[in-house]
XYZ file of C-alpha atoms in Angstrom:
777
model
C 12.110 -1.455 -6.234
C 12.814 -5.143 -7.317
C 12.258 -7.352 -4.521
C 12.411 -11.545 -4.726
C 10.509 -14.350 -3.083
C 10.715 -17.162 -0.808
C 8.334 -20.046 -0.705
C 6.232 -21.704 1.626
C 5.549 -25.406 0.765
C 2.778 -27.575 3.063
C 2.712 -31.381 2.276
C 0.271 -32.927 5.137
C -2.492 -31.482 3.055
C -1.212 -28.199 1.516
C -0.306 -27.629 -2.065
C 3.092 -25.594 -2.446
C 2.268 -24.809 -5.914
C 0.583 -21.811 -5.067
C 3.625 -19.810 -3.469
C 6.015 -19.384 -7.015
C 9.466 -19.443 -6.368
C 11.764 -16.360 -7.844
C 11.787 -18.313 -10.841
C 11.206 -21.941 -10.337
C 8.967 -23.759 -7.559
C 8.804 -26.666 -5.917
C 5.725 -28.583 -6.261
C 4.131 -31.181 -3.412
C 3.136 -34.298 -5.713
C 0.729 -35.524 -3.200
C -1.519 -32.817 -1.379
C -4.444 -31.787 -2.906
C -5.786 -28.755 -0.562
C -4.570 -25.004 -1.271
C -1.869 -23.518 0.653
C -3.122 -20.226 2.175
C -1.891 -17.252 0.520
C 0.682 -15.317 2.170
C -0.312 -11.802 2.469
C -4.043 -13.654 4.105
C -3.342 -13.926 7.627
C -2.744 -18.020 8.146
C -4.469 -20.231 10.212
C -2.330 -22.211 12.410
C -0.513 -25.033 10.287
C -1.543 -28.692 11.367
C 0.791 -31.273 12.522
C 2.740 -32.562 11.013
C 4.080 -29.336 8.951
C 6.065 -28.987 5.729
C 7.134 -25.722 4.219
C 10.340 -24.372 2.659
C 11.912 -21.345 2.365
C 14.553 -20.183 -0.502
C 18.074 -19.358 1.258
C 19.677 -18.095 -2.014
C 18.954 -17.349 -5.572
C 21.784 -16.612 -8.006
C 21.565 -16.020 -11.444
C 24.726 -15.784 -14.047
C 23.905 -15.158 -17.646
C 26.111 -14.533 -20.824
C 24.669 -13.323 -23.714
C 26.311 -13.490 -26.337
C 25.181 -12.394 -30.477
C 22.065 -13.295 -29.606
C 22.263 -16.403 -28.056
C 22.011 -16.596 -23.799
C 24.097 -19.299 -21.524
C 21.837 -19.093 -18.412
C 22.920 -20.833 -14.983
C 20.591 -20.766 -12.057
C 21.428 -21.875 -8.472
C 18.323 -21.868 -6.293
C 18.806 -22.998 -2.614
C 15.577 -24.536 -0.733
C 15.695 -25.285 3.301
C 12.923 -27.421 4.283
C 11.802 -25.751 7.200
C 9.272 -28.318 8.471
C 9.256 -31.086 10.751
C 8.283 -33.878 7.676
C 10.135 -34.942 4.419
C 8.939 -33.157 1.261
C 8.802 -35.086 -1.873
C 8.772 -32.160 -4.479
C 9.036 -31.406 -8.593
C 10.607 -28.793 -9.602
C 9.051 -26.617 -11.983
C 10.551 -24.017 -14.494
C 8.048 -21.565 -16.594
C 10.336 -21.016 -19.862
C 10.958 -17.426 -20.997
C 8.714 -15.549 -23.799
C 9.459 -17.235 -27.397
C 12.851 -18.475 -26.619
C 14.644 -21.541 -28.359
C 15.872 -23.297 -25.180
C 18.361 -26.089 -25.529
C 21.084 -27.929 -23.135
C 18.488 -27.677 -20.283
C 20.436 -29.410 -17.778
C 19.175 -29.947 -13.673
C 21.324 -30.680 -10.778
C 20.023 -31.560 -7.340
C 23.355 -30.788 -4.647
C 25.316 -32.088 -7.820
C 23.534 -35.139 -8.656
C 22.199 -34.922 -12.655
C 18.569 -35.449 -12.026
C 16.202 -36.487 -15.105
C 13.904 -34.094 -16.308
C 11.140 -33.186 -18.939
C 11.129 -30.079 -21.083
C 7.284 -29.387 -22.017
C 6.095 -27.786 -24.778
C 3.332 -24.837 -25.234
C 0.206 -27.374 -25.026
C 1.652 -30.368 -22.492
C 2.983 -27.251 -20.425
C -0.170 -25.448 -20.638
C -2.536 -28.375 -18.887
C 0.396 -28.749 -16.244
C -0.204 -24.754 -15.419
C -3.977 -25.615 -15.319
C -3.515 -28.491 -13.320
C -1.233 -26.928 -10.259
C -3.560 -23.748 -10.368
C -6.504 -26.664 -10.179
C -5.153 -28.510 -7.034
C -3.683 -25.152 -5.345
C -6.757 -23.020 -5.971
C -4.206 -19.985 -6.531
C -3.404 -18.456 -10.050
C 0.457 -17.427 -9.379
C 1.215 -19.640 -12.801
C -1.584 -18.435 -15.146
C 0.400 -15.833 -16.746
C 2.578 -18.235 -17.926
C 0.071 -20.232 -19.761
C 0.516 -21.199 -23.453
C 4.580 -20.826 -22.782
C 6.648 -23.780 -22.306
C 7.740 -25.236 -18.964
C 10.998 -27.658 -17.320
C 9.882 -30.218 -14.216
C 12.020 -32.672 -12.785
C 10.837 -36.366 -11.147
C 10.257 -36.232 -7.663
C 12.853 -36.015 -5.282
C 12.785 -35.917 -1.308
C 14.416 -33.067 0.844
C 14.404 -34.043 4.437
C 13.809 -31.449 7.325
C 15.906 -29.093 8.617
C 18.193 -30.092 5.007
C 18.600 -27.942 1.981
C 18.795 -28.654 -1.699
C 20.548 -26.836 -4.045
C 18.599 -26.617 -7.311
C 20.594 -25.890 -10.103
C 19.707 -25.086 -13.560
C 21.225 -24.807 -16.743
C 20.084 -23.885 -20.124
C 20.796 -21.854 -23.473
C 18.411 -19.450 -24.973
C 18.108 -17.237 -28.526
C 16.777 -14.051 -27.495
C 14.334 -11.759 -28.995
C 15.374 -9.036 -31.557
C 13.716 -5.828 -32.691
C 14.819 -2.763 -34.111
C 18.137 -3.702 -33.294
C 18.029 -4.104 -29.754
C 18.313 -7.316 -28.217
C 16.055 -8.292 -25.394
C 16.920 -10.666 -22.342
C 13.970 -11.879 -20.509
C 14.442 -13.993 -16.951
C 11.118 -14.842 -15.264
C 10.752 -13.593 -11.697
C 7.154 -12.581 -11.622
C 5.750 -15.577 -9.878
C 7.799 -14.472 -6.768
C 5.819 -12.351 -5.851
C 3.519 -15.130 -4.114
C 5.662 -15.706 -1.578
C 5.496 -15.644 2.548
C 8.410 -14.269 3.193
C 11.285 -12.784 1.311
C 14.395 -14.212 -0.360
C 17.436 -14.012 2.363
C 19.797 -13.570 -0.851
C 19.267 -12.512 -4.470
C 22.219 -12.148 -7.247
C 21.965 -11.724 -10.588
C 25.158 -11.362 -13.113
C 24.887 -11.004 -16.519
C 27.915 -10.410 -19.185
C 27.204 -9.044 -22.564
C 30.178 -9.847 -25.233
C 30.090 -8.779 -28.496
C 32.008 -7.854 -31.628
C 30.315 -4.556 -32.057
C 30.819 -2.197 -29.608
C 27.808 -2.366 -27.008
C 25.876 1.693 -26.680
C 22.703 0.728 -24.849
C 22.265 -0.796 -21.767
C 18.508 -0.360 -20.163
C 16.685 -2.062 -17.754
C 12.558 -0.964 -17.707
C 12.420 -3.397 -14.060
C 15.450 -2.667 -12.182
C 18.201 -0.539 -11.219
C 21.394 -2.123 -12.152
C 25.217 -1.426 -11.315
C 26.701 -1.485 -14.982
C 30.687 -2.195 -15.459
C 31.896 -1.738 -18.866
C 35.404 -3.463 -19.720
C 36.214 -1.684 -23.135
C 33.357 -0.971 -25.335
C 32.468 -4.694 -26.479
C 32.094 -5.866 -23.103
C 29.876 -4.975 -20.356
C 28.858 -6.437 -16.797
C 25.662 -5.849 -15.143
C 24.669 -6.849 -11.464
C 21.816 -6.592 -9.611
C 22.615 -8.046 -5.392
C 19.849 -7.536 -2.973
C 19.071 -9.088 0.685
C 15.433 -10.314 1.829
C 13.541 -8.711 -1.079
C 10.229 -10.339 -2.990
C 10.372 -9.786 -6.367
C 7.551 -7.732 -7.853
C 8.415 -8.423 -12.272
C 10.280 -10.300 -14.195
C 13.926 -9.592 -14.968
C 14.417 -7.570 -18.283
C 17.503 -6.017 -19.808
C 17.857 -4.595 -23.260
C 21.155 -3.731 -25.173
C 22.165 -2.601 -28.720
C 25.484 -2.843 -30.589
C 26.406 0.036 -32.709
C 30.199 1.014 -34.170
C 29.116 4.772 -34.917
C 30.111 7.483 -32.400
C 26.235 8.448 -31.011
C 24.331 5.360 -31.419
C 20.418 5.464 -30.811
C 17.727 3.311 -30.624
C 13.555 3.632 -30.515
C 10.970 1.238 -28.697
C 7.586 1.736 -29.584
C 4.498 1.250 -28.213
C 1.143 2.319 -29.925
C -1.961 0.295 -28.682
C -4.928 2.481 -30.090
C -3.764 3.090 -33.510
C -6.666 6.059 -33.096
C -4.494 7.828 -30.675
C -0.813 8.822 -30.684
C 1.622 6.141 -29.782
C 4.849 6.406 -27.042
C 8.409 5.944 -28.014
C 11.422 5.449 -26.049
C 15.019 7.040 -27.631
C 18.066 5.639 -26.155
C 21.754 7.410 -26.775
C 24.736 6.374 -25.530
C 27.579 8.300 -26.603
C 30.758 6.143 -27.053
C 33.841 7.819 -24.155
C 36.273 9.461 -26.253
C 40.241 9.602 -26.342
C 41.780 12.249 -24.270
C 43.024 14.151 -27.443
C 38.946 14.473 -28.513
C 37.342 15.355 -24.900
C 35.727 18.453 -25.369
C 37.059 21.223 -22.411
C 34.839 22.849 -20.599
C 34.074 25.502 -17.867
C 32.986 24.683 -14.039
C 32.054 27.444 -11.323
C 31.256 26.298 -7.861
C 29.281 28.633 -6.148
C 29.046 27.793 -2.627
C 26.969 29.066 0.714
C 29.741 29.503 3.463
C 26.744 31.095 5.910
C 26.360 30.617 9.601
C 23.747 27.792 8.723
C 26.484 26.385 6.922
C 28.533 25.751 10.359
C 29.922 22.310 11.481
C 29.179 18.806 9.380
C 27.778 20.851 6.418
C 30.672 23.084 5.411
C 32.923 20.249 6.073
C 30.874 18.079 3.218
C 30.759 21.435 0.883
C 35.021 21.549 1.312
C 34.912 17.868 0.288
C 32.802 18.109 -2.542
C 34.368 21.075 -3.637
C 37.770 18.825 -3.761
C 36.044 15.824 -5.670
C 35.259 18.840 -8.257
C 39.161 19.972 -8.445
C 40.233 16.489 -8.497
C 38.558 15.608 -11.377
C 38.744 18.419 -13.829
C 40.790 18.012 -16.858
C 43.838 19.943 -18.762
C 41.819 22.693 -20.537
C 39.154 23.010 -18.498
C 38.536 26.842 -17.058
C 37.171 26.984 -13.641
C 36.656 29.188 -10.645
C 35.099 29.007 -7.001
C 32.770 31.687 -5.603
C 32.085 31.421 -2.166
C 29.556 33.626 -0.366
C 27.958 34.645 2.801
C 26.592 38.597 3.421
C 29.515 39.210 1.079
C 30.997 37.281 -1.963
C 34.551 36.148 -2.472
C 36.045 34.112 -5.734
C 39.049 32.135 -5.973
C 40.260 34.161 -8.453
C 38.795 37.147 -10.534
C 38.111 35.918 -13.522
C 37.937 32.096 -14.597
C 41.585 30.292 -14.338
C 42.966 27.598 -16.842
C 43.154 24.188 -14.737
C 46.572 22.691 -14.117
C 48.077 20.967 -11.405
C 49.337 23.954 -9.702
C 46.260 25.990 -9.716
C 44.404 22.815 -8.689
C 46.616 23.045 -5.448
C 46.215 26.540 -5.172
C 42.405 26.457 -5.417
C 42.441 23.409 -3.003
C 44.267 26.204 -0.729
C 41.740 28.350 -1.011
C 38.880 25.635 -0.221
C 40.394 24.496 3.171
C 40.423 28.396 4.306
C 36.559 28.757 3.541
C 34.750 28.471 6.992
C 30.909 29.682 8.042
C 29.808 32.665 8.903
C 27.349 35.902 8.079
C 24.055 35.833 6.089
C 23.426 34.506 2.526
C 23.564 36.586 -0.645
C 22.378 34.273 -3.453
C 21.457 37.278 -5.509
C 24.983 38.993 -5.434
C 26.986 35.491 -5.600
C 25.420 33.603 -8.877
C 25.956 37.773 -10.827
C 29.464 37.047 -9.738
C 29.638 33.870 -11.180
C 27.655 34.240 -14.334
C 29.112 37.166 -15.307
C 32.700 35.512 -15.773
C 31.251 33.484 -18.224
C 31.542 34.740 -21.768
C 32.628 32.161 -24.172
C 29.595 30.640 -25.678
C 32.161 27.737 -27.715
C 32.480 26.217 -24.347
C 29.945 24.308 -22.248
C 29.455 25.728 -19.339
C 28.137 24.785 -16.180
C 27.700 26.261 -12.520
C 26.887 24.249 -9.449
C 24.781 26.446 -7.097
C 25.036 25.322 -3.131
C 22.731 26.418 -0.851
C 21.558 25.853 2.704
C 19.339 29.317 3.375
C 16.950 31.745 2.178
C 18.338 34.875 1.017
C 18.476 36.999 3.826
C 20.987 39.942 2.321
C 21.007 42.039 -0.760
C 17.877 41.150 -2.959
C 15.285 38.954 -1.119
C 12.953 38.567 -3.849
C 12.295 35.149 -5.596
C 11.135 36.697 -8.638
C 14.065 39.964 -9.034
C 16.824 36.994 -8.171
C 15.510 34.366 -10.412
C 15.008 37.209 -13.043
C 18.841 38.487 -12.697
C 20.383 35.106 -12.974
C 18.610 34.721 -16.765
C 19.903 37.978 -17.648
C 23.414 37.321 -16.636
C 22.994 33.670 -18.447
C 24.311 35.093 -21.671
C 26.580 31.945 -22.625
C 23.469 29.534 -21.686
C 24.996 27.948 -18.750
C 23.684 25.120 -16.946
C 22.650 25.517 -13.304
C 22.972 22.265 -11.130
C 21.458 23.432 -8.063
C 22.205 22.026 -5.185
C 19.576 22.782 -1.885
C 20.386 21.343 1.591
C 18.090 20.856 4.325
C 14.939 22.447 4.587
C 15.371 26.178 4.954
C 15.451 26.857 1.613
C 13.528 28.919 -0.793
C 12.826 25.145 -3.390
C 10.477 27.103 -6.091
C 13.362 29.760 -6.354
C 15.916 26.923 -7.037
C 13.300 24.722 -9.007
C 12.903 28.130 -11.508
C 16.453 28.638 -11.642
C 17.289 25.190 -12.887
C 14.378 25.065 -15.288
C 14.575 28.680 -16.845
C 18.851 28.125 -16.890
C 18.808 24.672 -18.428
C 19.845 22.363 -15.449
C 17.918 20.852 -13.105
C 17.894 20.966 -9.102
C 18.299 18.469 -6.089
C 17.762 18.320 -2.676
C 19.636 16.871 0.172
C 17.939 16.371 2.983
C 19.419 17.049 6.735
C 21.684 13.749 7.676
C 22.903 13.462 3.550
C 26.301 13.959 2.702
C 26.319 16.951 0.411
C 29.639 15.147 -1.185
C 28.052 12.358 -2.302
C 25.236 14.038 -4.338
C 27.754 16.788 -5.574
C 30.074 14.149 -6.857
C 27.474 12.054 -8.598
C 25.531 14.497 -10.297
C 29.655 15.785 -11.454
C 30.726 12.681 -12.079
C 27.681 12.740 -15.069
C 28.248 15.622 -16.681
C 32.156 16.059 -16.496
C 32.904 14.870 -20.143
C 30.292 16.839 -22.616
C 30.363 15.224 -26.114
C 27.682 17.094 -27.715
C 26.287 20.583 -26.557
C 22.840 22.320 -27.216
C 21.176 18.373 -28.838
C 18.167 18.363 -30.198
C 16.204 15.300 -31.826
C 14.158 15.622 -35.215
C 11.664 13.331 -36.103
C 10.646 13.187 -40.243
C 7.669 10.429 -40.734
C 7.499 10.161 -44.705
C 4.147 11.189 -46.012
C 3.150 13.217 -42.720
C 1.335 16.307 -44.087
C 1.866 19.549 -42.602
C -2.296 19.488 -41.656
C -1.315 16.328 -39.843
C 0.674 18.329 -37.331
C 3.868 17.942 -35.781
C 5.465 14.162 -36.107
C 6.015 14.251 -32.482
C 5.158 15.473 -29.265
C 5.418 16.351 -25.641
C 9.159 15.121 -25.360
C 10.841 14.878 -22.256
C 13.404 16.041 -21.278
C 12.002 18.968 -23.459
C 14.451 21.289 -24.984
C 18.013 21.024 -25.743
C 20.051 18.784 -23.642
C 23.771 17.794 -23.635
C 25.185 14.726 -23.962
C 28.333 13.156 -21.882
C 30.560 10.406 -22.660
C 29.178 7.230 -21.060
C 25.982 8.592 -19.565
C 22.284 7.289 -21.695
C 19.996 9.673 -22.351
C 16.686 8.435 -21.812
C 14.135 10.232 -24.236
C 10.433 9.743 -24.205
C 7.622 11.453 -26.083
C 4.091 10.891 -28.085
C 4.547 10.145 -32.111
C 1.458 11.402 -34.515
C 1.867 7.940 -36.818
C 3.591 4.978 -37.312
C 5.795 3.700 -40.020
C 9.211 3.920 -41.151
C 11.053 7.044 -39.411
C 14.225 9.605 -39.741
C 15.615 10.014 -36.581
C 18.129 13.320 -36.650
C 20.337 13.906 -33.533
C 21.540 17.151 -34.261
C 23.890 19.540 -31.459
C 27.097 21.273 -31.405
C 31.115 20.825 -30.524
C 32.347 24.695 -29.910
C 30.711 26.427 -32.193
C 31.077 23.922 -34.583
C 27.334 22.074 -35.966
C 27.178 18.145 -35.836
C 24.171 15.966 -36.937
C 23.947 12.077 -36.584
C 21.021 10.107 -38.581
C 19.405 7.662 -37.562
C 16.579 4.757 -38.957
C 13.767 3.625 -36.952
C 10.125 2.063 -37.502
C 7.617 3.319 -35.172
C 4.474 0.574 -34.299
C 1.109 1.348 -36.300
C -0.603 -0.722 -33.833
C 1.358 -2.443 -31.319
C -0.025 -6.793 -31.540
C 1.101 -6.809 -27.423
C 1.990 -5.457 -24.564
C 5.923 -6.094 -24.634
C 6.541 -2.370 -24.591
C 3.562 -1.043 -22.715
C 6.599 -0.070 -20.133
C 7.102 2.855 -22.507
C 3.277 4.582 -21.820
C 4.193 4.172 -18.135
C 7.387 6.102 -18.414
C 6.342 8.822 -20.620
C 3.459 9.329 -17.911
C 5.605 9.782 -15.009
C 7.790 12.367 -17.155
C 4.693 14.395 -17.954
C 3.059 14.066 -14.561
C 6.389 15.539 -13.633
C 6.362 18.115 -15.984
C 2.531 19.426 -15.480
C 3.305 19.595 -11.553
C 6.385 21.875 -12.312
C 4.214 23.691 -14.648
C 1.618 23.988 -11.936
C 4.312 25.337 -9.389
C 6.393 27.995 -11.450
C 3.337 29.548 -13.311
C 0.639 28.937 -11.216
C -3.062 26.899 -11.212
C -4.389 25.897 -14.716
C -7.849 23.629 -14.436
C -6.640 21.671 -17.583
C -3.355 20.785 -16.171
C -4.963 19.427 -13.263
C -7.278 17.469 -15.082
C -4.791 15.437 -17.191
C -3.185 15.239 -13.881
C -5.271 13.006 -12.624
C -6.275 11.484 -15.553
C -2.549 10.071 -15.663
C -2.724 9.608 -12.207
C -5.684 7.307 -12.522
C -5.333 5.259 -15.704
C -1.534 4.476 -14.554
C -2.026 4.695 -10.804
C 0.989 6.763 -10.518
C 0.579 8.657 -7.182
C 1.466 12.104 -6.257
C 1.044 13.974 -2.957
C -2.190 15.599 -4.985
C -3.425 12.293 -6.100
C -2.619 10.399 -3.477
C -6.760 10.039 -2.695
C -7.249 7.589 -5.096
C -5.724 5.022 -2.452
C -8.980 6.028 -0.507
C -11.531 3.158 -0.792
C -14.549 5.709 -1.272
C -13.070 7.359 -4.401
C -14.104 6.016 -7.637
C -10.947 5.745 -10.063
C -12.394 6.801 -13.239
C -10.121 8.174 -16.120
C -13.509 9.486 -17.719
C -13.092 13.388 -17.616
C -16.301 14.829 -17.807
C -18.028 12.485 -15.155
C -19.386 13.424 -11.685
C -16.495 11.492 -10.006
C -13.864 12.912 -12.018
C -14.361 16.546 -11.510
C -14.977 15.318 -7.858
C -11.157 14.265 -7.636
C -9.854 16.835 -9.885
C -11.379 19.728 -7.377
C -9.531 17.102 -4.186
C -6.196 17.447 -6.487
C -6.564 21.254 -6.788
C -7.192 21.882 -3.158
C -4.073 20.006 -2.439
C -2.398 21.496 -4.952
C -2.630 24.784 -2.780
C 0.221 23.147 -0.651
C 2.761 23.264 -3.578
C 1.927 27.376 -4.017
C 1.890 28.043 -0.199
C 5.065 26.036 0.328
C 7.965 26.883 -1.283
C 10.483 26.800 2.128
C 10.740 23.758 5.171
C 10.277 20.508 4.925
C 6.690 19.989 2.999
C 8.375 22.620 0.295
C 11.442 20.763 -0.152
C 9.478 17.222 -0.034
C 7.118 18.255 -2.674
C 9.696 19.672 -4.766
C 12.352 16.789 -4.422
C 9.178 13.963 -5.261
C 8.373 16.540 -8.587
C 12.504 16.332 -9.748
C 11.733 12.090 -9.501
C 8.716 12.173 -12.098
C 10.807 14.383 -14.359
C 13.983 12.471 -13.975
C 12.569 8.978 -14.021
C 14.573 6.317 -16.571
C 12.269 3.475 -15.493
C 8.605 3.039 -14.677
C 7.505 2.572 -11.269
C 6.099 -0.862 -10.276
C 4.157 -2.229 -7.262
C 6.877 -3.480 -3.944
C 6.332 -5.725 -1.212
C 6.297 -4.508 2.064
C 4.799 -6.121 5.481
C 1.656 -4.917 6.843
C 1.000 -3.859 10.828
C -0.427 -6.724 12.568
C -3.866 -6.515 13.492
C -4.046 -7.790 16.460
C -1.943 -8.707 19.234
C -0.806 -12.183 19.118
C -1.818 -12.816 15.763
C 0.077 -14.704 13.459
C 2.241 -12.673 11.218
C 1.413 -11.575 7.854
C 3.378 -12.173 4.792
C 4.980 -9.648 2.455
C 1.501 -7.713 0.525
C 2.027 -5.750 -2.681
C 1.334 -2.281 -2.697
C 2.319 1.545 -3.654
C 3.573 3.982 -1.841
C 3.003 7.624 -2.266
C 3.705 10.854 -0.268
C 0.934 12.719 1.833
C 0.783 16.332 0.198
C -0.235 17.802 3.712
C 2.052 15.629 6.444
C 4.964 15.037 4.147
C 5.368 11.440 5.055
C 5.546 8.612 2.689
C 2.466 6.346 3.206
C 2.511 2.282 1.794
C -1.120 1.242 0.543
C -2.638 -2.187 -0.851
C -5.509 -0.438 -2.745
C -3.589 0.800 -5.501
C -1.556 -2.417 -7.198
C 0.415 -2.358 -10.734
C 0.227 -5.525 -12.689
C 1.872 -5.424 -15.788
C 0.917 -2.581 -18.007
C -2.457 -2.359 -15.714
C -3.619 -0.441 -12.754
C -5.988 -2.358 -10.322
C -7.881 -0.403 -7.289
C -9.080 -2.353 -3.954
C -12.537 -1.081 -3.612
C -13.828 -3.347 -0.768
C -13.601 -6.968 -1.150
C -13.779 -6.020 -5.003
C -10.318 -5.185 -6.967
C -11.274 -3.626 -10.499
C -9.677 -1.633 -13.252
C -10.257 2.448 -14.383
C -12.512 1.047 -16.772
C -14.592 -0.798 -14.695
C -15.144 1.452 -11.691
C -17.916 3.120 -13.665
C -20.009 -0.176 -12.695
C -20.048 0.505 -9.315
C -22.880 2.660 -7.373
C -23.334 4.591 -4.031
C -21.042 7.822 -2.979
C -19.361 6.643 0.830
C -19.497 2.968 -0.138
C -19.218 1.775 -3.891
C -20.704 -1.495 -4.069
C -21.797 -3.636 -7.252
C -25.573 -4.367 -7.505
C -25.438 -7.078 -10.257
C -29.307 -8.015 -10.301
C -28.834 -3.764 -12.256
C -26.102 -4.611 -14.103
C -27.558 -7.313 -16.255
C -25.547 -8.743 -19.124
C -22.735 -5.213 -18.760
C -21.179 -7.968 -16.013
C -20.399 -11.974 -16.321
C -19.800 -13.637 -13.086
C -17.404 -16.410 -13.034
C -16.142 -18.473 -10.513
C -12.835 -19.464 -9.846
C -11.019 -22.731 -10.931
C -14.471 -23.420 -12.483
C -14.401 -24.867 -16.358
C -15.663 -21.292 -17.743
C -12.747 -19.470 -15.861
C -9.671 -21.739 -17.416
C -11.637 -21.320 -20.759
C -11.162 -17.599 -19.811
C -7.878 -18.056 -19.202
C -6.975 -20.194 -22.330
C -8.889 -17.012 -24.515
C -6.557 -14.668 -22.730
C -2.994 -12.921 -23.364
C -0.364 -13.534 -20.872
C -0.827 -9.813 -19.889
C -4.579 -10.472 -18.971
C -3.939 -13.325 -17.074
C -1.528 -11.532 -15.222
C -4.346 -9.361 -14.044
C -6.540 -13.066 -12.893
C -3.452 -14.017 -11.180
C -3.177 -10.793 -9.222
C -6.866 -11.995 -7.392
C -6.130 -12.992 -3.582
C -8.116 -15.358 -2.146
C -10.694 -13.131 -0.396
C -11.288 -10.710 -3.045
C -13.614 -10.299 -6.289
C -12.137 -8.954 -9.270
C -14.004 -6.905 -11.849
C -11.900 -6.278 -15.534
C -12.834 -5.654 -19.024
C -11.704 -8.472 -21.374
C -11.965 -8.315 -24.810
C -14.967 -5.688 -24.353
C -16.898 -7.755 -21.674
C -16.687 -6.926 -18.049
C -15.776 -9.965 -16.352
C -16.909 -10.143 -12.362
C -14.506 -13.168 -11.177
C -15.338 -14.767 -7.501
């Protein structure tokens, strides 16, 4: 959900420093008054009017042997009616050695200055003081690059190009590339076009490429060159662009990132593993059985899409694979009575069978699955059942429990059942149960979506297994048996398969820090294989660079909790844990969406009266999960559950355009907020009362924005209030932009200053910093 920025700058008494650009910003060299914050309804601008927007932002980077060569091109348009005299200011990425800085304005090289951290701090503070806007506070203490003043005539464009080299950070064998985008969220309207292209070249094979901030397109040219791209239009960014990669000549390479903010608590780890693509002769043969619903409800476009999905699978099988097709309505028919060897001839025959499928009759799920699973007899081969249905069982056995039990009993070779529920007339809990009890997963194709797209995407991912029944174990030297297991609550849980080119993202908790030995064990046929890796788990994290690991683990854990409640019934301890995780991390689910209500006290402290009330509210909403197994509500709830279980990067705030509150009022700019699905209505809702700021969650309660830890300072029930006269020294009041305010900023970490930077003009911010509560007014 990354968005990217566009700026509004005012001359004639308004400072553009408030609206930071996607990575650099234009600063008016003369004005002293602040620019209104973009999400506050702006008052009419005086004449003459000066403002600008970003037409395009293009970032090209080449990463080679821990050195980044970065080229940035940003086109500004003066949309006002007077000439602007501006400087270009660029906050530098963290602790990287920067050299060869070059700045071009419309092809003409301009003199510029690279400011070290101490001078940059004074410049940042100067901009914040003049603009009365904290957009750049998170960059305090880091370097800055700035130009001399140059003109931008009205109606004209200026393209600013910046080139620099940077030495990248490397930790535990993982190289970390950061490009500053986060100031872009303070923008009046979106950037028209954002394009990021990063090429990674290495003398060793590149294995794991991972971004915790953005969904990227990844293309590999051999195993020593990777290109990742991101292209978006009309977007506002909400976080910096971050990319991790590692290099390793081994067949299966693993990297581990760890985060432990509190040494008294278990830490969090993220394990990335990507096996190399094997040569044709090394590919592991597999068995694929496609079980397709051809009941009457599949008539028309759905059966056409199902045929295309079947043909995609048939056209991508490989020599040595075994396959079959089981089609069912009231009765069950198979392409062959038993598994067929894949050849060019059998492929053509199978396509002929697929072309002859037509829709009609009832839905006999029980017999279809039994027929397919009974054909699987070879435990040495990885086996996959692709099961597609668009309805409820109407013929034969109809009991959810008995169908699931029969499938489990028939599955003697540990085949993985991959379910595709088409439309809303499916028993979504049955599909999830089949997936969970048969080592697979479920995916839901909503009305209007293409079945073929879903099936082809999943099959492409699993087409080339490298290692099956994979388990990962951690050995921490010095850990006693009485200390408990080295790692716990690992997701995905249970054995899994490794596929060529697919990245496994595994998260969990660890008991203690220090050197660790990681063993990855699996099978190639019946032959056991193991791979050893060394890693270091943090005893105490010195900063929040890897805080995203905790949040990603929380998302996976929330998905597992909902799955357990769905398939095993009510459990008060799990409900409490769901509420605590949702509150702490601002992860709104259909069952904790009440946290977005301004009357709800968002405290994660279990046992308090407010927490018990929140847990009771979640319990009532979870009753919908018990009751709704089919229809739109049931399918959407389980789609959300699968999203959390399979999350590969943490949720972030995103921008949205709020509705106008009064006819004829000026349009408000983008706001930052969180989305969630309401359990009762099934509708997606967007709110700005819950925000993600770095690793922190903020809740808006009235005009006060607080962290979960400070919510306990509120009083009142229906209307939460902060009575300072009763709190005494518990809360220190600091005026924004006062000397005390900047003294506080200088003592903060960049992550703590991110909280201050998120404060809007009309808000008051209530936060804990180094053991003290502050109210920033």
